[in-house]
mmCIF file of C-alpha atoms and ligand atoms in Angstrom:
data_model
loop_
_atom_site.group_PDB
_atom_site.id
_atom_site.type_symbol
_atom_site.label_atom_id
_atom_site.label_comp_id
_atom_site.label_asym_id
_atom_site.label_seq_id
_atom_site.Cartn_x
_atom_site.Cartn_y
_atom_site.Cartn_z
ATOM 1 C CA MET A 1 0.013 0.001 -0.003
ATOM 2 C CA PRO A 2 1.336 3.488 -0.812
ATOM 3 C CA ASP A 3 2.181 5.774 2.022
ATOM 4 C CA GLU A 4 -0.588 8.111 2.868
ATOM 5 C CA LYS A 5 1.223 11.457 2.891
ATOM 6 C CA PRO A 6 -0.676 14.263 4.600
ATOM 7 C CA HIS A 7 -1.967 16.824 2.083
ATOM 8 C CA PRO A 8 0.260 19.889 2.020
ATOM 9 C CA ARG A 9 -1.348 23.176 3.033
ATOM 10 C CA ILE A 10 -1.716 25.764 0.245
ATOM 11 C CA ILE A 11 -1.211 29.322 1.425
ATOM 12 C CA LEU A 12 -1.306 32.491 -0.581
ATOM 13 C CA HIS A 13 0.275 35.864 0.487
ATOM 14 C CA ILE A 14 -0.478 39.058 -1.317
ATOM 15 C CA ASP A 15 1.396 42.344 -1.050
ATOM 16 C CA MET A 16 0.410 45.382 -3.038
ATOM 17 C CA ASP A 17 3.063 47.039 -5.169
ATOM 18 C CA TYR A 18 4.313 50.484 -3.973
ATOM 19 C CA PHE A 19 1.009 50.781 -2.276
ATOM 20 C CA PHE A 20 0.552 54.372 -1.106
ATOM 21 C CA ALA A 21 2.104 55.737 -4.253
ATOM 22 C CA GLN A 22 0.107 53.431 -6.515
ATOM 23 C CA CYS A 23 -3.069 54.608 -4.761
ATOM 24 C CA GLU A 24 -2.062 58.214 -5.504
ATOM 25 C CA GLU A 25 -1.453 57.285 -9.189
ATOM 26 C CA ARG A 26 -4.972 55.878 -9.370
ATOM 27 C CA GLU A 27 -6.363 58.985 -7.752
ATOM 28 C CA HIS A 28 -4.381 61.346 -9.918
ATOM 29 C CA PRO A 29 -3.792 59.577 -13.252
ATOM 30 C CA GLU A 30 -1.901 62.615 -14.593
ATOM 31 C CA ILE A 31 1.136 61.814 -12.368
ATOM 32 C CA LYS A 32 1.626 58.314 -13.693
ATOM 33 C CA GLY A 33 4.960 57.831 -15.352
ATOM 34 C CA LYS A 34 6.622 60.477 -13.174
ATOM 35 C CA PRO A 35 8.516 59.684 -9.937
ATOM 36 C CA VAL A 36 6.077 59.891 -7.015
ATOM 37 C CA VAL A 37 7.115 60.296 -3.409
ATOM 38 C CA ILE A 38 4.799 59.917 -0.421
ATOM 39 C CA CYS A 39 5.982 61.953 2.528
ATOM 40 C CA VAL A 40 5.370 61.886 6.316
ATOM 41 C CA TYR A 41 5.853 65.561 7.263
ATOM 42 C CA SER A 42 7.029 65.803 10.875
ATOM 43 C CA GLY A 43 4.975 68.975 11.447
ATOM 44 C CA ARG A 44 8.088 71.003 12.225
ATOM 45 C CA GLY A 45 7.625 72.952 9.011
ATOM 46 C CA GLY A 46 9.330 72.957 5.587
ATOM 47 C CA ASP A 47 10.617 69.677 4.344
ATOM 48 C CA SER A 48 11.292 68.063 7.755
ATOM 49 C CA GLY A 49 10.072 64.548 7.758
ATOM 50 C CA ALA A 50 10.751 61.186 5.973
ATOM 51 C CA VAL A 51 9.646 59.298 2.887
ATOM 52 C CA SER A 52 6.912 56.807 3.524
ATOM 53 C CA THR A 53 7.172 55.115 0.084
ATOM 54 C CA SER A 54 7.762 56.005 -3.541
ATOM 55 C CA ASN A 55 6.870 54.513 -6.901
ATOM 56 C CA TYR A 56 9.406 52.485 -8.985
ATOM 57 C CA GLU A 57 10.364 55.580 -11.096
ATOM 58 C CA ALA A 58 11.458 57.376 -7.865
ATOM 59 C CA ARG A 59 13.141 54.269 -6.480
ATOM 60 C CA LYS A 60 15.368 54.158 -9.609
ATOM 61 C CA LEU A 61 16.659 57.601 -8.595
ATOM 62 C CA GLY A 62 17.425 56.277 -5.061
ATOM 63 C CA VAL A 63 14.369 57.639 -3.315
ATOM 64 C CA LYS A 64 13.242 54.890 -0.812
ATOM 65 C CA ALA A 65 11.215 54.578 2.303
ATOM 66 C CA GLY A 66 12.801 56.168 5.373
ATOM 67 C CA ILE A 67 15.078 58.691 3.781
ATOM 68 C CA PRO A 68 14.654 62.341 4.705
ATOM 69 C CA ILE A 69 12.344 64.388 2.464
ATOM 70 C CA TYR A 70 15.140 67.007 1.749
ATOM 71 C CA ARG A 71 17.382 64.238 0.437
ATOM 72 C CA ALA A 72 14.580 62.915 -1.701
ATOM 73 C CA LYS A 73 14.145 66.401 -3.187
ATOM 74 C CA LYS A 74 17.830 66.462 -4.049
ATOM 75 C CA LEU A 75 17.802 63.031 -5.641
ATOM 76 C CA ALA A 76 14.527 63.698 -7.557
ATOM 77 C CA PRO A 77 13.932 67.365 -7.918
ATOM 78 C CA ASP A 78 11.239 66.828 -10.519
ATOM 79 C CA ALA A 79 9.267 64.156 -8.637
ATOM 80 C CA VAL A 80 5.641 64.608 -7.354
ATOM 81 C CA PHE A 81 5.746 64.973 -3.569
ATOM 82 C CA LEU A 82 2.483 64.139 -1.756
ATOM 83 C CA PRO A 83 1.611 63.850 1.907
ATOM 84 C CA VAL A 84 0.288 60.554 3.273
ATOM 85 C CA ASN A 85 -3.514 60.287 2.805
ATOM 86 C CA MET A 86 -4.346 57.293 4.982
ATOM 87 C CA GLU A 87 -8.096 57.652 4.511
ATOM 88 C CA LEU A 88 -7.616 57.042 0.772
ATOM 89 C CA TYR A 89 -5.284 54.043 1.243
ATOM 90 C CA ARG A 90 -7.666 52.483 3.805
ATOM 91 C CA SER A 91 -10.586 52.708 1.416
ATOM 92 C CA ILE A 92 -8.686 51.150 -1.371
ATOM 93 C CA SER A 93 -7.343 48.479 0.985
ATOM 94 C CA ASP A 94 -10.950 47.672 1.993
ATOM 95 C CA GLU A 95 -11.780 47.173 -1.698
ATOM 96 C CA ILE A 96 -8.828 44.772 -2.192
ATOM 97 C CA MET A 97 -9.454 42.811 0.961
ATOM 98 C CA GLU A 98 -13.116 42.345 0.031
ATOM 99 C CA ILE A 99 -12.106 40.687 -3.264
ATOM 100 C CA LEU A 100 -9.546 38.469 -1.581
ATOM 101 C CA LYS A 101 -11.960 37.273 1.133
ATOM 102 C CA SER A 102 -14.356 36.002 -1.471
ATOM 103 C CA TYR A 103 -11.726 33.556 -2.727
ATOM 104 C CA CYS A 104 -10.372 31.980 0.435
ATOM 105 C CA GLU A 105 -11.248 29.532 3.192
ATOM 106 C CA LYS A 106 -9.487 31.599 5.809
ATOM 107 C CA PHE A 107 -8.356 35.146 5.579
ATOM 108 C CA GLU A 108 -5.839 37.055 7.693
ATOM 109 C CA GLN A 109 -5.147 40.756 7.025
ATOM 110 C CA GLU A 110 -1.582 41.549 8.039
ATOM 111 C CA SER A 111 -1.343 45.231 7.287
ATOM 112 C CA VAL A 112 -3.002 47.810 5.080
ATOM 113 C CA ASP A 113 -1.483 46.265 2.012
ATOM 114 C CA GLU A 114 -0.885 42.649 2.919
ATOM 115 C CA ALA A 115 -2.896 39.460 3.589
ATOM 116 C CA PHE A 116 -2.725 35.698 3.889
ATOM 117 C CA CYS A 117 -5.369 33.469 2.352
ATOM 118 C CA GLU A 118 -5.727 29.786 3.125
ATOM 119 C CA LEU A 119 -6.463 27.967 -0.187
ATOM 120 C CA THR A 120 -6.255 24.432 1.202
ATOM 121 C CA GLY A 121 -9.483 22.809 0.330
ATOM 122 C CA LYS A 122 -10.386 25.474 -2.185
ATOM 123 C CA VAL A 123 -7.970 24.060 -4.751
ATOM 124 C CA SER A 124 -6.607 20.513 -5.001
ATOM 125 C CA ASP A 125 -2.949 21.233 -5.987
ATOM 126 C CA PHE A 126 -0.370 23.963 -6.634
ATOM 127 C CA ASP A 127 -1.173 24.161 -10.379
ATOM 128 C CA GLU A 128 -4.713 24.980 -9.599
ATOM 129 C CA ALA A 129 -3.540 27.436 -7.001
ATOM 130 C CA ARG A 130 -1.468 29.200 -9.619
ATOM 131 C CA SER A 131 -4.488 29.667 -11.838
ATOM 132 C CA LEU A 132 -6.568 30.898 -8.960
ATOM 133 C CA ALA A 133 -3.844 33.338 -7.856
ATOM 134 C CA ALA A 134 -3.692 34.692 -11.469
ATOM 135 C CA ARG A 135 -7.415 35.107 -11.414
ATOM 136 C CA ILE A 136 -7.311 37.018 -8.095
ATOM 137 C CA LYS A 137 -4.613 39.318 -9.529
ATOM 138 C CA ASP A 138 -6.738 39.928 -12.555
ATOM 139 C CA GLU A 139 -9.780 40.745 -10.625
ATOM 140 C CA ILE A 140 -7.959 43.177 -8.328
ATOM 141 C CA LYS A 141 -6.418 44.905 -11.388
ATOM 142 C CA GLN A 142 -9.760 45.056 -13.136
ATOM 143 C CA LYS A 143 -11.826 46.265 -10.178
ATOM 144 C CA THR A 144 -9.357 48.516 -8.381
ATOM 145 C CA GLY A 145 -6.828 49.340 -11.140
ATOM 146 C CA LEU A 146 -3.895 48.256 -8.924
ATOM 147 C CA THR A 147 -1.174 45.681 -9.304
ATOM 148 C CA CYS A 148 0.048 43.356 -6.555
ATOM 149 C CA SER A 149 2.598 40.603 -6.074
ATOM 150 C CA VAL A 150 1.520 37.180 -4.915
ATOM 151 C CA GLY A 151 3.277 34.200 -3.423
ATOM 152 C CA VAL A 152 1.752 30.692 -3.122
ATOM 153 C CA ALA A 153 3.584 28.124 -0.911
ATOM 154 C CA PRO A 154 2.926 25.293 1.657
ATOM 155 C CA ASN A 155 3.187 27.779 4.566
ATOM 156 C CA LYS A 156 2.979 31.441 5.550
ATOM 157 C CA LEU A 157 6.711 32.004 5.881
ATOM 158 C CA VAL A 158 7.542 30.791 2.396
ATOM 159 C CA ALA A 159 4.373 32.405 0.846
ATOM 160 C CA LYS A 160 5.557 35.706 2.198
ATOM 161 C CA VAL A 161 9.033 35.407 0.886
ATOM 162 C CA ALA A 162 7.581 34.321 -2.412
ATOM 163 C CA SER A 163 5.308 37.274 -2.804
ATOM 164 C CA ASP A 164 8.375 39.519 -2.412
ATOM 165 C CA PHE A 165 10.450 37.496 -4.916
ATOM 166 C CA ARG A 166 9.289 39.137 -8.214
ATOM 167 C CA LYS A 167 8.016 42.617 -7.696
ATOM 168 C CA PRO A 168 6.019 44.390 -9.093
ATOM 169 C CA ASP A 169 3.204 42.476 -10.556
ATOM 170 C CA GLY A 170 4.725 39.158 -9.541
ATOM 171 C CA LEU A 171 3.347 35.642 -9.142
ATOM 172 C CA THR A 172 5.623 33.054 -7.557
ATOM 173 C CA VAL A 173 4.450 29.528 -6.743
ATOM 174 C CA VAL A 174 6.749 27.369 -4.620
ATOM 175 C CA LYS A 175 5.689 23.768 -4.413
ATOM 176 C CA PRO A 176 6.560 21.726 -1.302
ATOM 177 C CA GLU A 177 9.432 19.861 -3.082
ATOM 178 C CA GLU A 178 10.814 23.222 -4.341
ATOM 179 C CA VAL A 179 11.005 25.004 -0.931
ATOM 180 C CA LEU A 180 14.644 24.280 -0.191
ATOM 181 C CA GLN A 181 16.060 25.200 -3.624
ATOM 182 C CA PHE A 182 13.906 28.347 -3.676
ATOM 183 C CA LEU A 183 15.150 29.598 -0.235
ATOM 184 C CA SER A 184 18.700 28.569 -0.181
ATOM 185 C CA PRO A 185 20.289 31.208 -2.623
ATOM 186 C CA LEU A 186 18.243 34.084 -1.142
ATOM 187 C CA LYS A 187 19.820 36.679 1.197
ATOM 188 C CA ILE A 188 19.351 36.144 4.939
ATOM 189 C CA THR A 189 17.386 39.465 5.071
ATOM 190 C CA ASP A 190 14.901 38.028 2.593
ATOM 191 C CA LEU A 191 13.837 35.751 5.350
ATOM 192 C CA ILE A 192 11.055 37.696 7.094
ATOM 193 C CA GLY A 193 11.792 37.803 10.780
ATOM 194 C CA VAL A 194 15.613 38.180 10.519
ATOM 195 C CA GLY A 195 16.049 41.637 11.950
ATOM 196 C CA LYS A 196 19.001 43.999 11.590
ATOM 197 C CA LYS A 197 20.910 42.717 14.688
ATOM 198 C CA THR A 198 20.553 39.036 13.851
ATOM 199 C CA GLY A 199 21.458 39.821 10.225
ATOM 200 C CA GLU A 200 24.668 41.623 11.321
ATOM 201 C CA ARG A 201 25.686 38.849 13.612
ATOM 202 C CA LEU A 202 25.061 36.207 10.927
ATOM 203 C CA ASN A 203 27.139 38.318 8.535
ATOM 204 C CA GLU A 204 30.019 38.284 10.978
ATOM 205 C CA LEU A 205 29.761 34.536 11.096
ATOM 206 C CA GLY A 206 30.188 34.489 7.320
ATOM 207 C CA VAL A 207 26.583 33.581 6.723
ATOM 208 C CA LYS A 208 25.243 35.226 3.516
ATOM 209 C CA THR A 209 22.367 33.141 2.250
ATOM 210 C CA ILE A 210 19.387 31.353 3.767
ATOM 211 C CA GLY A 211 21.123 28.120 2.624
ATOM 212 C CA ASP A 212 24.208 29.005 4.724
ATOM 213 C CA ILE A 213 22.048 29.264 7.842
ATOM 214 C CA SER A 214 20.492 25.807 7.268
ATOM 215 C CA LYS A 215 24.032 24.372 7.160
ATOM 216 C CA LEU A 216 24.775 25.562 10.762
ATOM 217 C CA SER A 217 23.700 23.113 13.475
ATOM 218 C CA LYS A 218 20.743 23.823 15.653
ATOM 219 C CA ASP A 219 22.971 23.710 18.674
ATOM 220 C CA ASP A 220 25.350 26.305 17.265
ATOM 221 C CA LEU A 221 22.492 28.538 16.381
ATOM 222 C CA ILE A 222 21.034 28.204 19.903
ATOM 223 C CA LYS A 223 24.454 28.987 21.443
ATOM 224 C CA GLU A 224 24.650 32.187 19.324
ATOM 225 C CA PHE A 225 21.051 33.399 19.382
ATOM 226 C CA GLY A 226 19.300 31.774 22.360
ATOM 227 C CA GLN A 227 16.888 28.911 22.432
ATOM 228 C CA ALA A 228 13.856 30.410 20.826
ATOM 229 C CA LYS A 229 15.554 32.427 18.054
ATOM 230 C CA GLY A 230 18.075 29.572 17.411
ATOM 231 C CA VAL A 231 15.393 27.023 16.914
ATOM 232 C CA TRP A 232 13.352 29.411 14.745
ATOM 233 C CA LEU A 233 16.345 30.246 12.521
ATOM 234 C CA LYS A 234 17.081 26.609 11.898
ATOM 235 C CA GLN A 235 13.475 25.828 11.009
ATOM 236 C CA ALA A 236 12.837 28.957 8.998
ATOM 237 C CA SER A 237 15.960 28.469 6.909
ATOM 238 C CA GLN A 238 14.607 25.129 5.885
ATOM 239 C CA GLY A 239 11.254 26.624 5.062
ATOM 240 C CA VAL A 240 9.495 25.065 8.046
ATOM 241 C CA ASP A 241 6.661 27.020 9.510
ATOM 242 C CA ASP A 242 3.588 25.633 11.218
ATOM 243 C CA SER A 243 1.772 28.933 12.115
ATOM 244 C CA GLN A 244 -1.823 29.036 11.009
ATOM 245 C CA VAL A 245 -3.756 31.568 8.928
ATOM 246 C CA GLU A 246 -5.818 33.130 11.721
ATOM 247 C CA GLU A 247 -9.144 34.475 10.708
ATOM 248 C CA ARG A 248 -8.832 38.177 11.513
ATOM 249 C CA GLU A 249 -9.216 41.551 10.007
ATOM 250 C CA GLY A 250 -7.506 44.846 10.781
ATOM 251 C CA THR A 251 -8.067 45.521 14.527
ATOM 252 C CA ASP A 252 -8.450 49.364 14.111
ATOM 253 C CA GLN A 253 -11.305 49.363 11.676
ATOM 254 C CA ILE A 254 -14.005 47.239 10.058
ATOM 255 C CA GLY A 255 -15.201 48.080 6.554
ATOM 256 C CA ARG A 256 -17.172 46.691 3.726
ATOM 257 C CA ILE A 257 -17.344 47.812 0.155
ATOM 258 C CA ILE A 258 -19.615 46.651 -2.644
ATOM 259 C CA THR A 259 -20.025 47.289 -6.375
ATOM 260 C CA LEU A 260 -23.381 48.796 -7.231
ATOM 261 C CA LYS A 261 -25.426 46.889 -9.843
ATOM 262 C CA GLU A 262 -25.231 49.945 -12.063
ATOM 263 C CA ASN A 263 -23.366 53.245 -11.821
ATOM 264 C CA THR A 264 -25.772 55.592 -10.184
ATOM 265 C CA ARG A 265 -26.307 58.624 -8.031
ATOM 266 C CA GLU A 266 -29.965 57.937 -7.256
ATOM 267 C CA LEU A 267 -30.467 58.477 -3.569
ATOM 268 C CA GLN A 268 -32.839 55.583 -2.829
ATOM 269 C CA VAL A 269 -30.610 52.992 -4.517
ATOM 270 C CA ILE A 270 -27.640 54.272 -2.511
ATOM 271 C CA LEU A 271 -29.505 54.372 0.743
ATOM 272 C CA ASP A 272 -30.678 50.834 0.268
ATOM 273 C CA ALA A 273 -27.059 49.750 -0.277
ATOM 274 C CA VAL A 274 -26.019 51.764 2.783
ATOM 275 C CA ASP A 275 -28.548 49.986 4.977
ATOM 276 C CA LYS A 276 -27.309 46.617 3.766
ATOM 277 C CA LEU A 277 -23.596 47.553 4.302
ATOM 278 C CA SER A 278 -24.476 48.887 7.800
ATOM 279 C CA GLU A 279 -25.978 45.551 8.754
ATOM 280 C CA ASP A 280 -22.932 43.701 7.504
ATOM 281 C CA VAL A 281 -20.524 45.930 9.402
ATOM 282 C CA TYR A 282 -22.719 45.723 12.491
ATOM 283 C CA ARG A 283 -22.733 41.891 12.376
ATOM 284 C CA LYS A 284 -18.907 41.849 12.323
ATOM 285 C CA LEU A 285 -18.689 44.317 15.201
ATOM 286 C CA GLU A 286 -21.113 42.394 17.154
ATOM 287 C CA ALA A 287 -19.274 39.101 16.630
ATOM 288 C CA ARG A 288 -16.150 40.619 17.976
ATOM 289 C CA LYS A 289 -17.835 42.593 20.738
ATOM 290 C CA LEU A 290 -16.384 45.880 19.599
ATOM 291 C CA SER A 291 -17.656 49.448 19.925
ATOM 292 C CA PHE A 292 -16.784 52.206 17.468
ATOM 293 C CA LYS A 293 -16.384 55.923 17.575
ATOM 294 C CA SER A 294 -16.309 56.949 13.948
ATOM 295 C CA VAL A 295 -18.285 56.087 10.848
ATOM 296 C CA SER A 296 -17.188 56.712 7.192
ATOM 297 C CA PHE A 297 -18.998 56.625 3.927
ATOM 298 C CA ILE A 298 -16.712 55.709 1.031
ATOM 299 C CA ALA A 299 -17.619 56.484 -2.572
ATOM 300 C CA ILE A 300 -15.719 55.436 -5.632
ATOM 301 C CA SER A 301 -16.830 57.029 -8.844
ATOM 302 C CA THR A 302 -16.777 55.642 -12.364
ATOM 303 C CA ASP A 303 -13.295 57.124 -12.941
ATOM 304 C CA LEU A 304 -12.052 55.239 -9.822
ATOM 305 C CA LYS A 305 -11.659 58.381 -7.745
ATOM 306 C CA THR A 306 -12.161 57.647 -4.071
ATOM 307 C CA ARG A 307 -13.877 59.992 -1.753
ATOM 308 C CA THR A 308 -14.527 59.556 1.951
ATOM 309 C CA LYS A 309 -16.834 61.395 4.400
ATOM 310 C CA SER A 310 -16.474 60.666 8.091
ATOM 311 C CA HIS A 311 -18.152 61.479 11.281
ATOM 312 C CA THR A 312 -16.756 61.035 14.788
ATOM 313 C CA LEU A 313 -19.214 60.493 17.663
ATOM 314 C CA GLY A 314 -19.059 62.095 21.042
ATOM 315 C CA ALA A 315 -18.871 58.748 22.805
ATOM 316 C CA PRO A 316 -18.319 55.098 21.721
ATOM 317 C CA ALA A 317 -21.327 53.324 20.193
ATOM 318 C CA LYS A 318 -22.194 49.802 19.343
ATOM 319 C CA ASP A 319 -25.713 50.036 17.771
ATOM 320 C CA LEU A 320 -26.866 49.213 14.314
ATOM 321 C CA ASP A 321 -29.125 52.305 14.351
ATOM 322 C CA ILE A 322 -26.215 54.632 14.890
ATOM 323 C CA ILE A 323 -24.152 53.081 12.124
ATOM 324 C CA ARG A 324 -27.095 53.236 9.689
ATOM 325 C CA SER A 325 -28.326 56.677 10.486
ATOM 326 C CA THR A 326 -24.796 58.212 10.458
ATOM 327 C CA ALA A 327 -23.928 56.482 7.269
ATOM 328 C CA ARG A 328 -27.180 57.578 5.624
ATOM 329 C CA GLU A 329 -26.582 61.187 6.580
ATOM 330 C CA LEU A 330 -22.985 60.998 5.261
ATOM 331 C CA ALA A 331 -24.262 59.490 1.949
ATOM 332 C CA GLN A 332 -26.844 62.182 1.545
ATOM 333 C CA ALA A 333 -24.360 64.956 2.309
ATOM 334 C CA PHE A 334 -21.952 63.420 -0.114
ATOM 335 C CA LEU A 335 -24.407 63.291 -2.965
ATOM 336 C CA ALA A 336 -25.370 66.866 -2.362
ATOM 337 C CA GLU A 337 -21.695 67.933 -2.644
ATOM 338 C CA ASN A 338 -20.539 65.619 -5.524
ATOM 339 C CA PRO A 339 -21.985 65.410 -8.963
ATOM 340 C CA ALA A 340 -20.377 62.157 -10.157
ATOM 341 C CA ALA A 341 -22.166 58.778 -10.563
ATOM 342 C CA LEU A 342 -20.961 56.130 -8.134
ATOM 343 C CA ARG A 343 -19.610 52.725 -9.033
ATOM 344 C CA ARG A 344 -18.748 51.316 -5.614
ATOM 345 C CA ILE A 345 -19.712 52.357 -2.127
ATOM 346 C CA GLY A 346 -18.588 51.293 1.263
ATOM 347 C CA ILE A 347 -19.096 51.827 5.045
ATOM 348 C CA ARG A 348 -16.324 51.758 7.608
ATOM 349 C CA VAL A 349 -16.309 52.033 11.350
ATOM 350 C CA ALA A 350 -13.112 52.916 13.186
ATOM 351 C CA ASN A 351 -11.580 53.749 16.564
ATOM 352 C CA LEU A 352 -12.676 50.312 17.784
ATOM 353 C CA LYS A 353 -12.606 49.243 21.368
ATOM 354 C CA GLU A 354 -13.514 46.016 23.111
ATOM 355 C CA GLU A 355 -16.744 46.477 25.068
ATOM 356 C CA LYS A 356 -16.051 46.128 28.702
ATOM 357 C CA GLY A 357 -19.516 46.801 29.984
ATOM 358 C CA GLN A 358 -18.900 50.530 29.550
ATOM 359 C CA LYS A 359 -21.868 52.694 28.515
ATOM 360 C CA THR A 360 -22.115 53.383 24.926
ATOM 361 C CA LEU A 361 -23.740 56.270 23.127
ATOM 362 C CA GLY A 362 -27.010 54.430 22.565
ATOM 363 C CA GLU A 363 -27.477 53.911 26.327
ATOM 364 C CA PHE A 364 -26.978 57.464 27.525
HETATM 365 P P1 LIG B 401 6.628 47.341 -2.430
HETATM 366 O O1 LIG B 401 5.790 46.376 -1.591
HETATM 367 O O2 LIG B 401 8.065 47.131 -2.259
HETATM 368 O O3 LIG B 401 6.227 47.367 -3.810
HETATM 369 O O4 LIG B 401 6.309 48.808 -1.826
HETATM 370 P P2 LIG B 401 5.331 49.292 -0.750
HETATM 371 O O5 LIG B 401 5.399 50.795 -0.761
HETATM 372 O O6 LIG B 401 4.023 48.721 -0.895
HETATM 373 O O7 LIG B 401 6.056 48.831 0.601
HETATM 374 P P3 LIG B 401 5.539 48.007 1.819
HETATM 375 O O8 LIG B 401 4.729 46.833 1.412
HETATM 376 O O9 LIG B 401 6.770 47.730 2.607
HETATM 377 O O10 LIG B 401 4.681 49.016 2.657
HETATM 378 C C1 LIG B 401 3.232 49.231 2.306
HETATM 379 C C2 LIG B 401 3.001 50.728 2.656
HETATM 380 O O11 LIG B 401 3.343 51.031 4.018
HETATM 381 C C3 LIG B 401 3.790 51.646 1.840
HETATM 382 O O12 LIG B 401 3.205 51.963 0.558
HETATM 383 C C4 LIG B 401 3.947 52.840 2.677
HETATM 384 C C5 LIG B 401 3.895 52.308 4.068
HETATM 385 N N1 LIG B 401 5.300 52.276 4.578
HETATM 386 C C6 LIG B 401 6.241 51.332 4.280
HETATM 387 N N2 LIG B 401 7.414 51.607 4.911
HETATM 388 C C7 LIG B 401 7.170 52.720 5.642
HETATM 389 C C8 LIG B 401 8.006 53.539 6.485
HETATM 390 O O13 LIG B 401 9.130 53.271 6.705
HETATM 391 N N3 LIG B 401 7.381 54.620 7.055
HETATM 392 C C9 LIG B 401 6.050 54.970 6.840
HETATM 393 N N4 LIG B 401 5.499 56.010 7.349
HETATM 394 N N5 LIG B 401 5.277 54.211 5.966
HETATM 395 C C10 LIG B 401 5.850 53.144 5.372
HETATM 396 CA CA1 LIG B 402 3.671 46.423 -0.613
HETATM 397 CA CA1 LIG B 403 3.550 45.412 2.734
#
C-alpha cells in the first residue's frame, strides 16, 4: 500500500506594489509615469520628515522609504511629492481585501497592503492554486486598477518570501518539493523575521544566504542566538513554519465595500445599499464585541476616484441604528456635494474598542 502522505497546506500571500504611491497614481492619473514620493511631514515645517514610500520611477533615482524628504528632493527634484493620505489608502485597501476574502477559506489581514489566504481545500494542488492566484490578481487589477505581487507556498513564511520575490506584478508559486532550492540562494534578510541585529551577527559568522544558515547546526544557532531564536532560525532556513492563517481583519477598523449593480447617484438606490452595508458591518462588530467611535462613507466614482466622508461620535457606540443613520446622513451629504455617478460604495467604522460593559452612546 502506498504511504498516505498528509496533504500539504496551500497558502497565498499578497502584497500590493508600492502601495501608497500606487493609490495616488490611481487618484491622480496625470502623475503616472513620473517619480512619485509619499511623505510623512514631521509637522516642524518645511521639508522636515521622511519618505513613507515611492513609486518605482522614484526608487530608480534612489528615493526609498525612510530617507529624509530633503534628500529625496535632491535626488529627484522633478518628482511629485505628496503627503500621506491614509483615508484614501484604507478605502482602497478595503476594496482589495473584500475581493480576496471572497476567494479563500480563511483570511488574515496583516497590514494595510498585505494579507494571507488559506487555499487548502479550495484548490486541490499547486497548479490549480497558480491559476486561482492569477485570477485574483486579474480581478484586483480590473476592479481597483492596482497591481500586486502574490506568493503561493505550503506555509505562511515561504508564501511571504515568495510574494516579495518578483516585484512588481509578480506571481511566484513554490511547491513543497521546491522550498529548499527556492530559499537557499536568497539573502538572509529576505527571510522575514531576521532583523537587523541578527542579520549583522550572521554576517560576521560569514553567513550570507538562507542556505548558509541551514548548514549551521541547531546547537550552534542556539548558542549564538538563544533557544527560541536559534530553533526558529534553523526551521525557517529550511522553510518550516507551522503557524496558522488566523481568521482576523485589521483591528483598528472594520469596513465593507460593494459594487453597485449599475453606476448611479440615485438616492434611494444608494441608501438601500448603505442599509445593507451597515448591517454587514454591524454583524462583524457584534461578533467581535467591539464598539466604534467613527463612521465613514466611502464612494468610488466611475473614474475610480475615491472620496470619503467621516463622522466622529461624542462617545463610543455599538448600535446598528447609529451606524445606519450616520452612514445615511454622510451618503446624503456626499451626494449633495458631488455630482459624479458612483460605481462602488462602502461603510467603515473605526476607533474600535472592546466592550467592557462601559456605557455606549445608545445607552446614554
Ligand atoms: P513594495 O511592496 O516594495 O512594492 O512597496 P510598498 O510601498 O507597498 O512597501 P511596503 O509593502 O513595505 O509598505 C506598504 C505601505 O506602508 C507603503 O506603501 C507605505 C507604508 N510604509 C512602508 N514603509 C514605511 C515607512 O518606513 N514609514 C512609513 N511612514 N510608511 C511606510
Ligand atoms: Ca507592498
Ligand atoms: Ca507590505
